[in-house]
Amino acid sequence: MDRITVENPGQRYISNFIIYDALGEPEIDINKWRLCIDGLVRSKKCYSFDELEKMPHIKYTADFNCVTKWSIKDVVWEGPSLSHLIMDSIPDQKAKWVMFWSADGYSTPVPIEYALSERSLIAIRMNGSYLKKENGYPARPFIPDLYGWKSAKWLTLIELIEDYRDGYWEQYGYHEVGRVEAEERFKGFSWKSIRRNSRRSE
């Protein structure tokens, strides 16, 4: 199995996920739940859990990195390709961002190039089992290059949009993109650029 390694400065490894549910844990009826692709696409589509499960899956090992500086090492992620789902809906060339929406009303944006990465997926299994409810069952996106708040739990909608919009945490100052290796935790700067500029001034 492939292992994806992303440099994660400033992080510390812990043994168990710290559970966050900013808007409360929603009740999910798996028989009624659907994951939809909407917005700037030619073909709007919705998928049941069974349909996602029957699709070809990506499977790899990668760390989960939370913006609050804790990480879980070597998590096994499995699910359909996020890129394939988006491309099947034929995105408009104007689409520059993807907004993830959750059953609890949570939202978070990512640049479309990260959503279309070959290693971005819709996780329906973690470490060999279906996601636990507190970890986002039935599905959540996972993009290994980005911090965990971009991996929206209880995902229901993937909306393609032209212009950037704040999601839940972005409205409170979290970074627009959230790249782990650059420590893009908050808007306006990254720790990597600060360190680089500091070295130049020494």
CSV table of C-alpha atoms in Angstrom, one decimal:
chain,number,residue,atom,x,y,z
A,1,MET,CA,0.0,0.0,0.0
A,2,ASP,CA,1.2,3.5,-0.9
A,3,ARG,CA,2.3,5.9,1.9
A,4,ILE,CA,1.9,9.6,1.3
A,5,THR,CA,4.4,11.7,3.3
A,6,VAL,CA,3.7,15.4,3.9
A,7,GLU,CA,6.2,17.6,5.9
A,8,ASN,CA,4.3,18.7,9.0
A,9,PRO,CA,6.4,21.3,10.9
A,10,GLY,CA,5.1,22.3,14.3
A,11,GLN,CA,3.0,19.2,14.8
A,12,ARG,CA,3.1,16.6,17.6
A,13,TYR,CA,1.8,13.0,17.3
A,14,ILE,CA,-0.9,11.7,19.6
A,15,SER,CA,-2.5,8.3,19.8
A,16,ASN,CA,-6.2,9.1,19.3
A,17,PHE,CA,-8.3,11.6,17.5
A,18,ILE,CA,-9.5,14.7,19.4
A,19,ILE,CA,-13.1,15.0,18.4
A,20,TYR,CA,-14.5,18.4,17.3
A,21,ASP,CA,-18.1,19.1,16.2
A,22,ALA,CA,-18.4,22.9,15.9
A,23,LEU,CA,-22.1,22.8,15.0
A,24,GLY,CA,-23.1,19.6,16.8
A,25,GLU,CA,-23.1,16.0,15.6
A,26,PRO,CA,-25.9,15.4,13.1
A,27,GLU,CA,-28.2,12.5,12.8
A,28,ILE,CA,-27.6,10.6,9.6
A,29,ASP,CA,-30.2,8.3,7.9
A,30,ILE,CA,-27.9,6.3,5.6
A,31,ASN,CA,-30.8,5.2,3.5
A,32,LYS,CA,-31.7,8.9,2.7
A,33,TRP,CA,-28.2,10.3,2.8
A,34,ARG,CA,-26.7,11.5,-0.5
A,35,LEU,CA,-23.5,13.1,-1.6
A,36,CYS,CA,-24.2,15.7,-4.4
A,37,ILE,CA,-22.0,17.5,-6.9
A,38,ASP,CA,-23.4,20.9,-7.7
A,39,GLY,CA,-22.5,24.5,-8.6
A,40,LEU,CA,-20.4,25.2,-11.7
A,41,VAL,CA,-20.9,21.8,-13.3
A,42,ARG,CA,-22.6,20.7,-16.5
A,43,SER,CA,-24.1,17.6,-14.9
A,44,LYS,CA,-25.3,17.8,-11.3
A,45,LYS,CA,-25.2,14.4,-9.7
A,46,CYS,CA,-26.0,12.7,-6.3
A,47,TYR,CA,-24.7,9.4,-5.0
A,48,SER,CA,-26.0,7.1,-2.4
A,49,PHE,CA,-23.6,5.4,0.1
A,50,ASP,CA,-24.0,2.1,-1.8
A,51,GLU,CA,-23.0,3.8,-5.1
A,52,LEU,CA,-19.9,5.3,-3.5
A,53,GLU,CA,-19.0,1.9,-2.0
A,54,LYS,CA,-19.2,0.1,-5.4
A,55,MET,CA,-16.9,2.6,-7.2
A,56,PRO,CA,-13.2,2.0,-7.6
A,57,HIS,CA,-11.4,3.1,-4.5
A,58,ILE,CA,-8.1,4.8,-3.7
A,59,LYS,CA,-6.3,3.4,-0.6
A,60,TYR,CA,-3.2,4.7,1.0
A,61,THR,CA,-1.6,5.6,4.4
A,62,ALA,CA,-1.2,9.2,5.3
A,63,ASP,CA,-1.0,11.3,8.5
A,64,PHE,CA,-4.0,13.3,9.7
A,65,ASN,CA,-2.8,16.8,10.7
A,66,CYS,CA,-5.0,19.1,12.8
A,67,VAL,CA,-4.4,22.8,12.6
A,68,THR,CA,-4.3,22.9,16.4
A,69,LYS,CA,-0.9,21.1,16.1
A,70,TRP,CA,-1.7,17.5,16.8
A,71,SER,CA,-1.4,14.7,14.3
A,72,ILE,CA,-2.4,11.0,14.0
A,73,LYS,CA,0.3,9.0,12.3
A,74,ASP,CA,-0.2,6.5,9.5
A,75,VAL,CA,-4.0,6.5,9.1
A,76,VAL,CA,-5.2,4.2,6.3
A,77,TRP,CA,-7.7,6.1,4.1
A,78,GLU,CA,-10.0,4.5,1.6
A,79,GLY,CA,-12.7,5.7,-0.8
A,80,PRO,CA,-13.6,6.9,-4.2
A,81,SER,CA,-11.4,9.4,-6.0
A,82,LEU,CA,-12.6,13.0,-5.4
A,83,SER,CA,-11.2,14.0,-8.7
A,84,HIS,CA,-13.2,11.4,-10.6
A,85,LEU,CA,-16.4,12.4,-8.9
A,86,ILE,CA,-15.9,16.0,-9.8
A,87,MET,CA,-14.8,15.3,-13.4
A,88,ASP,CA,-17.8,13.1,-14.0
A,89,SER,CA,-20.0,16.1,-13.4
A,90,ILE,CA,-17.9,18.1,-16.0
A,91,PRO,CA,-16.8,21.2,-14.2
A,92,ASP,CA,-17.0,24.6,-15.8
A,93,GLN,CA,-13.7,26.3,-16.6
A,94,LYS,CA,-14.8,29.1,-14.3
A,95,ALA,CA,-14.7,26.9,-11.3
A,96,LYS,CA,-11.6,27.8,-9.2
A,97,TRP,CA,-12.8,26.6,-5.7
A,98,VAL,CA,-14.6,23.7,-4.2
A,99,MET,CA,-16.9,24.3,-1.2
A,100,PHE,CA,-17.5,21.3,1.0
A,101,TRP,CA,-20.8,21.3,2.9
A,102,SER,CA,-21.8,19.0,5.7
A,103,ALA,CA,-25.0,17.7,7.2
A,104,ASP,CA,-24.6,20.0,10.2
A,105,GLY,CA,-24.3,23.1,8.1
A,106,TYR,CA,-20.4,23.3,8.3
A,107,SER,CA,-18.6,24.4,5.2
A,108,THR,CA,-15.0,24.8,4.1
A,109,PRO,CA,-13.4,25.9,0.8
A,110,VAL,CA,-10.4,24.4,-1.0
A,111,PRO,CA,-8.7,25.4,-4.3
A,112,ILE,CA,-10.0,23.2,-7.1
A,113,GLU,CA,-6.4,22.0,-7.9
A,114,TYR,CA,-6.2,20.3,-4.5
A,115,ALA,CA,-9.7,18.7,-5.0
A,116,LEU,CA,-8.6,17.4,-8.4
A,117,SER,CA,-5.3,15.9,-7.1
A,118,GLU,CA,-4.9,12.2,-7.8
A,119,ARG,CA,-4.4,11.5,-4.1
A,120,SER,CA,-7.6,13.4,-2.9
A,121,LEU,CA,-10.5,11.1,-2.0
A,122,ILE,CA,-13.9,10.8,-0.4
A,123,ALA,CA,-13.1,8.7,2.7
A,124,ILE,CA,-15.7,6.1,3.6
A,125,ARG,CA,-13.2,3.8,5.4
A,126,MET,CA,-10.5,4.6,7.9
A,127,ASN,CA,-8.1,1.9,9.1
A,128,GLY,CA,-10.1,-0.8,7.4
A,129,SER,CA,-13.5,0.0,8.9
A,130,TYR,CA,-16.3,2.4,8.0
A,131,LEU,CA,-15.8,5.9,9.5
A,132,LYS,CA,-17.1,6.2,13.1
A,133,LYS,CA,-19.9,8.6,13.5
A,134,GLU,CA,-17.7,11.0,15.4
A,135,ASN,CA,-15.1,10.8,12.6
A,136,GLY,CA,-17.6,11.8,9.9
A,137,TYR,CA,-19.6,8.8,8.9
A,138,PRO,CA,-20.7,8.2,6.2
A,139,ALA,CA,-18.1,10.2,4.2
A,140,ARG,CA,-15.6,13.0,4.4
A,141,PRO,CA,-13.1,14.4,1.9
A,142,PHE,CA,-9.4,13.8,2.6
A,143,ILE,CA,-6.7,15.8,1.0
A,144,PRO,CA,-3.3,14.9,2.7
A,145,ASP,CA,-1.7,18.2,1.8
A,146,LEU,CA,-4.2,20.2,3.8
A,147,TYR,CA,-5.0,20.6,7.5
A,148,GLY,CA,-7.9,18.5,8.9
A,149,TRP,CA,-10.5,21.3,9.1
A,150,LYS,CA,-10.6,21.1,5.3
A,151,SER,CA,-11.7,17.4,5.7
A,152,ALA,CA,-15.4,18.2,6.4
A,153,LYS,CA,-17.1,15.5,8.3
A,154,TRP,CA,-20.6,14.2,7.4
A,155,LEU,CA,-20.2,15.5,3.8
A,156,THR,CA,-23.3,16.0,1.8
A,157,LEU,CA,-22.4,18.5,-1.0
A,158,ILE,CA,-19.5,19.4,-3.1
A,159,GLU,CA,-20.2,22.8,-4.6
A,160,LEU,CA,-17.9,24.2,-7.4
A,161,ILE,CA,-17.7,28.0,-7.3
A,162,GLU,CA,-15.8,30.7,-9.1
A,163,ASP,CA,-14.7,33.0,-6.3
A,164,TYR,CA,-13.4,32.3,-2.9
A,165,ARG,CA,-15.9,32.3,0.0
A,166,ASP,CA,-15.3,31.9,3.7
A,167,GLY,CA,-16.4,28.6,5.3
A,168,TYR,CA,-17.1,28.1,9.0
A,169,TRP,CA,-13.6,28.4,10.3
A,170,GLU,CA,-12.3,30.8,7.6
A,171,GLN,CA,-14.7,33.4,8.8
A,172,TYR,CA,-12.9,33.4,12.1
A,173,GLY,CA,-9.5,33.9,10.5
A,174,TYR,CA,-8.3,30.4,9.5
A,175,HIS,CA,-6.3,30.3,6.3
A,176,GLU,CA,-8.0,30.2,2.9
A,177,VAL,CA,-5.9,27.1,1.7
A,178,GLY,CA,-4.4,25.5,4.8
A,179,ARG,CA,-1.3,23.7,3.5
A,180,VAL,CA,0.3,21.6,6.2
A,181,GLU,CA,3.9,21.9,4.9
A,182,ALA,CA,3.7,25.7,4.8
A,183,GLU,CA,1.9,26.0,8.2
A,184,GLU,CA,-0.9,27.9,6.7
A,185,ARG,CA,-2.9,28.1,9.9
A,186,PHE,CA,-4.3,31.7,9.7
A,187,LYS,CA,-5.0,34.2,7.0
A,188,GLY,CA,-2.3,36.5,5.7
A,189,PHE,CA,0.8,34.5,6.4
A,190,SER,CA,2.4,31.2,6.7
A,191,TRP,CA,5.1,30.2,9.2
A,192,LYS,CA,7.3,29.0,6.3
A,193,SER,CA,7.4,32.4,4.7
A,194,ILE,CA,8.1,34.0,8.1
A,195,ARG,CA,11.0,31.7,8.7
A,196,ARG,CA,12.4,32.2,5.2
A,197,ASN,CA,12.2,36.0,5.5
A,198,SER,CA,13.8,35.8,9.0
A,199,ARG,CA,16.7,33.8,7.6
A,200,ARG,CA,17.2,36.4,4.9
A,201,SER,CA,17.5,39.1,7.5
A,202,GLU,CA,20.1,37.3,9.6
